[in-house]
Short mmCIF file of C-alpha atoms in Angstrom, two decimals:
data_model
loop_
_atom_site.label_atom_id
_atom_site.label_comp_id
_atom_site.label_asym_id
_atom_site.label_seq_id
_atom_site.Cartn_x
_atom_site.Cartn_y
_atom_site.Cartn_z
CA MET A 670 232.62 98.31 -35.65
CA SER A 671 233.14 100.49 -32.59
CA GLU A 672 230.35 100.62 -30.01
CA GLN A 673 231.23 104.15 -28.93
CA LEU A 674 229.77 107.37 -30.27
CA SER A 675 231.04 110.91 -30.12
CA ILE A 676 227.81 112.85 -29.53
CA ILE A 677 228.02 116.45 -30.74
CA VAL A 678 225.47 119.03 -29.57
CA PRO A 679 225.49 122.62 -30.92
CA VAL A 680 223.95 125.19 -28.56
CA HIS A 681 223.29 128.90 -28.26
CA ASN A 682 221.63 130.40 -25.17
CA GLU A 683 220.21 127.10 -23.95
CA SER A 684 220.57 127.63 -20.18
CA LYS A 685 216.89 126.80 -19.59
CA HIS A 686 217.05 123.45 -21.35
CA ILE A 687 220.62 122.13 -21.62
CA LEU A 688 220.93 120.33 -18.27
CA HIS A 689 217.67 118.47 -18.81
CA PHE A 690 218.82 117.47 -22.29
CA LEU A 691 222.23 116.23 -21.14
CA LYS A 692 220.58 114.09 -18.48
CA HIS A 693 218.20 112.78 -21.13
CA LEU A 694 221.14 111.86 -23.38
CA GLN A 695 222.82 109.88 -20.64
CA THR A 696 219.71 108.07 -19.41
CA GLN A 697 218.48 107.12 -22.89
CA ALA A 698 221.82 105.62 -23.95
CA SER A 699 222.73 102.02 -23.18
CA LEU A 700 226.44 102.87 -22.81
CA GLN A 701 228.48 105.87 -21.78
CA HIS A 702 229.59 107.89 -24.79
CA GLU A 703 231.71 110.95 -25.38
CA ILE A 704 229.49 114.05 -25.27
CA ILE A 705 230.77 117.28 -26.80
CA VAL A 706 228.71 120.44 -26.42
CA VAL A 707 229.75 123.23 -28.78
CA ASP A 708 228.61 126.64 -27.63
CA GLY A 709 228.08 129.42 -30.13
CA GLU A 710 228.70 132.64 -28.21
CA SER A 711 226.00 132.19 -25.57
CA ASN A 712 225.52 135.05 -23.11
CA ASP A 713 223.01 133.45 -20.73
CA GLY A 714 225.31 131.25 -18.62
CA THR A 715 224.97 128.12 -20.76
CA VAL A 716 228.71 127.41 -20.70
CA SER A 717 229.01 127.75 -16.92
CA LEU A 718 226.20 125.25 -16.42
CA ILE A 719 227.79 122.69 -18.72
CA LYS A 720 231.27 123.05 -17.20
CA ASN A 721 229.87 121.83 -13.87
CA GLN A 722 228.69 118.56 -15.43
CA LYS A 723 230.84 115.44 -15.21
CA GLU A 724 231.78 113.51 -18.35
CA ILE A 725 230.81 116.42 -20.62
CA THR A 726 233.26 118.29 -22.86
CA VAL A 727 232.34 121.87 -23.70
CA ILE A 728 234.09 123.93 -26.36
CA GLN A 729 233.32 127.36 -27.76
CA ALA A 730 233.08 128.48 -31.37
CA LYS A 731 231.61 131.22 -33.53
CA LYS A 732 227.82 131.36 -33.59
CA ARG A 733 227.08 129.42 -36.76
CA ARG A 734 225.84 125.87 -36.63
CA ALA A 735 228.09 124.54 -39.40
CA ILE A 736 231.16 125.98 -37.66
CA GLN A 737 230.06 124.62 -34.29
CA LEU A 738 229.42 121.14 -35.65
CA ASN A 739 232.76 121.02 -37.47
CA GLU A 740 234.57 122.15 -34.32
CA GLY A 741 232.88 119.38 -32.37
CA ALA A 742 233.80 116.79 -34.98
CA SER A 743 237.44 117.92 -34.95
CA CYS A 744 237.62 117.19 -31.20
CA ALA A 745 235.85 113.82 -31.35
CA LYS A 746 237.78 110.77 -30.17
CA ASN A 747 235.50 108.03 -31.50
CA GLU A 748 234.93 106.71 -35.02
CA TRP A 749 231.21 107.44 -35.25
CA LEU A 750 229.94 111.01 -34.98
CA PHE A 751 226.36 111.60 -33.84
CA PHE A 752 224.97 115.10 -34.32
CA VAL A 753 221.87 115.98 -32.30
CA HIS A 754 220.04 119.18 -31.35
CA SER A 755 219.33 120.04 -27.74
CA ASP A 756 215.56 120.23 -28.27
CA THR A 757 215.35 116.57 -29.27
CA ILE A 758 213.81 113.62 -27.40
CA LEU A 759 215.63 110.43 -28.34
CA PRO A 760 214.25 106.86 -28.30
CA TYR A 761 215.32 104.52 -25.51
CA HIS A 762 218.75 103.01 -26.19
CA PHE A 763 219.14 105.15 -29.28
CA ASP A 764 222.83 104.24 -29.43
CA ARG A 765 222.07 100.54 -29.94
CA LEU A 766 219.70 101.41 -32.76
CA LEU A 767 222.29 103.61 -34.44
CA LEU A 768 225.14 101.11 -34.23
CA LYS A 769 223.25 97.88 -34.87
CA ASN A 770 224.41 95.79 -37.84
CA LEU A 771 226.74 98.40 -39.28
CA LYS A 772 228.75 96.91 -42.11
CA SER A 773 230.33 99.91 -43.81
CA LYS A 774 232.00 103.17 -42.83
CA LYS A 775 230.08 104.74 -45.72
CA THR A 776 226.72 104.13 -44.05
CA ALA A 777 225.06 107.16 -42.46
CA ARG A 778 221.91 106.92 -40.36
CA CYS A 779 219.24 109.15 -38.89
CA PHE A 780 215.87 108.77 -37.19
CA SER A 781 212.51 109.76 -38.61
CA LEU A 782 210.81 112.72 -37.01
CA ASN A 783 207.81 113.65 -34.90
CA PHE A 784 206.91 116.95 -33.24
CA ASP A 785 205.53 117.77 -29.81
CA LEU A 786 202.61 119.71 -31.31
CA ASP A 787 199.59 118.41 -33.23
CA HIS A 788 199.71 120.66 -36.30
CA PHE A 789 198.78 119.76 -39.89
CA SER A 790 201.91 121.11 -41.60
CA LEU A 791 204.16 119.46 -39.02
CA LYS A 792 202.42 116.14 -39.61
CA ILE A 793 203.26 116.46 -43.30
CA ALA A 794 206.89 117.20 -42.43
CA ALA A 795 206.97 114.19 -40.11
CA LEU A 796 205.63 111.92 -42.85
CA GLY A 797 208.22 113.30 -45.25
CA SER A 798 211.03 112.46 -42.83
CA ARG A 799 210.26 108.76 -43.39
CA LEU A 800 211.13 109.02 -47.09
CA ASN A 801 214.70 108.05 -47.91
CA ILE A 802 215.46 110.95 -50.25
CA ALA A 803 217.82 113.88 -49.81
CA TRP A 804 215.07 116.52 -49.97
CA CYS A 805 213.57 115.20 -46.72
CA ARG A 806 216.71 115.29 -44.60
CA GLY A 807 217.31 117.81 -41.85
CA GLY A 808 219.23 118.30 -38.63
CA ASP A 809 216.20 117.79 -36.39
CA GLN A 810 216.28 114.10 -37.37
CA THR A 811 219.85 113.73 -36.00
CA LEU A 812 222.71 112.32 -38.08
CA MET A 813 225.26 109.60 -37.48
CA VAL A 814 228.22 109.45 -39.87
CA HIS A 815 231.66 107.88 -39.70
CA LYS A 816 234.53 110.28 -39.11
CA ASP A 817 236.32 109.15 -42.30
CA LEU A 818 233.29 109.76 -44.53
CA PHE A 819 232.62 113.07 -42.81
CA SER A 820 236.21 114.15 -43.49
CA ASP A 821 236.18 112.92 -47.09
CA LEU A 822 233.05 114.99 -47.78
CA GLY A 823 234.52 118.12 -46.24
CA GLY A 824 232.22 118.23 -43.20
CA PHE A 825 229.51 120.87 -42.94
CA ASP A 826 229.71 123.74 -45.41
CA GLU A 827 230.57 126.81 -43.34
CA HIS A 828 229.58 129.20 -46.14
CA TYR A 829 225.90 128.56 -45.33
CA ASN A 830 224.03 130.04 -42.36
CA ILE A 831 221.15 127.58 -42.85
CA ALA A 832 220.61 124.03 -44.19
CA GLU A 833 224.16 122.85 -43.51
CA ASP A 834 222.70 119.48 -42.54
CA LEU A 835 220.78 119.15 -45.83
CA LEU A 836 223.92 119.98 -47.82
CA LEU A 837 225.99 117.31 -46.05
CA CYS A 838 223.24 114.72 -46.44
CA ARG A 839 223.09 115.40 -50.18
CA LYS A 840 226.79 114.57 -50.38
CA ILE A 841 226.26 111.38 -48.38
CA TYR A 842 223.52 110.24 -50.75
CA ARG A 843 225.94 110.68 -53.65
CA HIS A 844 228.99 109.05 -52.07
CA GLY A 845 227.68 106.72 -49.35
CA ASN A 846 224.65 104.85 -48.09
CA PHE A 847 221.86 106.52 -46.15
CA GLU A 848 219.48 104.67 -43.83
CA ILE A 849 216.37 105.92 -42.02
CA LEU A 850 215.89 104.04 -38.77
CA PRO A 851 212.37 102.84 -37.90
CA LYS A 852 212.21 104.68 -34.57
CA SER A 853 211.47 108.41 -34.36
CA VAL A 854 212.86 111.31 -32.42
CA ILE A 855 210.56 114.03 -31.12
CA THR A 856 211.61 117.63 -31.63
CA SER A 857 210.32 120.67 -29.80
CA VAL A 858 208.36 123.26 -31.79
CA ARG A 859 209.44 126.15 -29.58
CA LYS A 860 211.55 127.62 -32.40
CA PHE A 861 208.69 127.16 -34.87
CA LEU A 862 206.30 128.99 -32.57
CA LYS A 863 208.64 131.96 -32.29
CA ASN A 864 208.03 133.01 -35.90
CA GLY A 865 204.88 131.01 -36.62
CA VAL A 866 204.65 127.41 -37.79
CA PHE A 867 203.49 128.08 -41.36
CA LYS A 868 205.97 130.92 -41.86
CA THR A 869 208.86 128.79 -40.59
CA GLN A 870 207.84 125.83 -42.72
CA LEU A 871 207.53 128.02 -45.82
CA ARG A 872 210.96 129.51 -45.22
CA HIS A 873 212.50 126.04 -44.96
CA ILE A 874 210.80 124.92 -48.18
CA ILE A 875 212.04 127.97 -50.11
CA VAL A 876 215.58 127.44 -48.82
CA ARG A 877 215.45 123.82 -50.03
CA ILE A 878 214.18 124.89 -53.43
CA MET A 879 217.03 127.40 -53.70
CA ILE A 880 219.65 124.82 -52.75
CA PHE A 881 218.33 122.14 -55.12
CA SER A 882 218.10 124.78 -57.87
CA GLY A 883 221.78 125.63 -57.49
CA PHE A 884 221.68 129.01 -55.75
CA ASN A 885 224.98 129.85 -54.08
CA SER A 886 225.53 130.44 -50.36
CA ASN A 887 225.31 134.24 -50.67
CA ALA A 888 221.84 134.06 -52.20
CA VAL A 889 220.59 131.49 -49.70
CA ASN A 890 221.99 133.39 -46.72
CA SER A 891 220.59 136.68 -48.00
CA TYR A 892 217.10 135.22 -48.35
CA TYR A 893 217.23 133.52 -44.96
CA GLU A 894 218.41 136.64 -43.13
CA LYS A 895 215.47 138.72 -44.45
CA TRP A 896 212.97 136.70 -42.37
#
């Protein structure tokens, strides 16, 4: 199996954080990998900052995470795609952990999750991320998937404005093998704090219930956009 990743990072107005994150990506990896940052219509100078960085590819797309992630995947040169958010702290040599003992192109992997805030509901979410079931998957945990499997499953569903990662993971559980790695990533709660931790958690739970109950993208998007 290839030892190179194509690391895909969706961003929108991340000028305050993106340079620190890109440095973190490079220092935490054991090897140099392709890094593709996909900007979704930022207006705060994010793109200009990234363009000045060596060994980083930046492309622009419409502001919707599924679209951004698919655009990044379409440009990737390596076999294994690794999707990660820019508010994530990765374990040391995360790339070795992701690529170790891979035996099948149908194997997808992610890390379990911790948060940078001691909050009861977030602790429950972190514990849930250790369960190897589709309900507990989400983009904050990262995702590594082979380009062939990603293509066969149709990539991220661009009809949805939310939970595109959950929808893809559900397909992987049905048609591939999913593994939760023993190490954890740490995700920032800054987006949770914006609307309140409990409110954000409740919204995510209701979206999951709607998806697992068979609601279509219009219904899910309509609910999500009301908050």
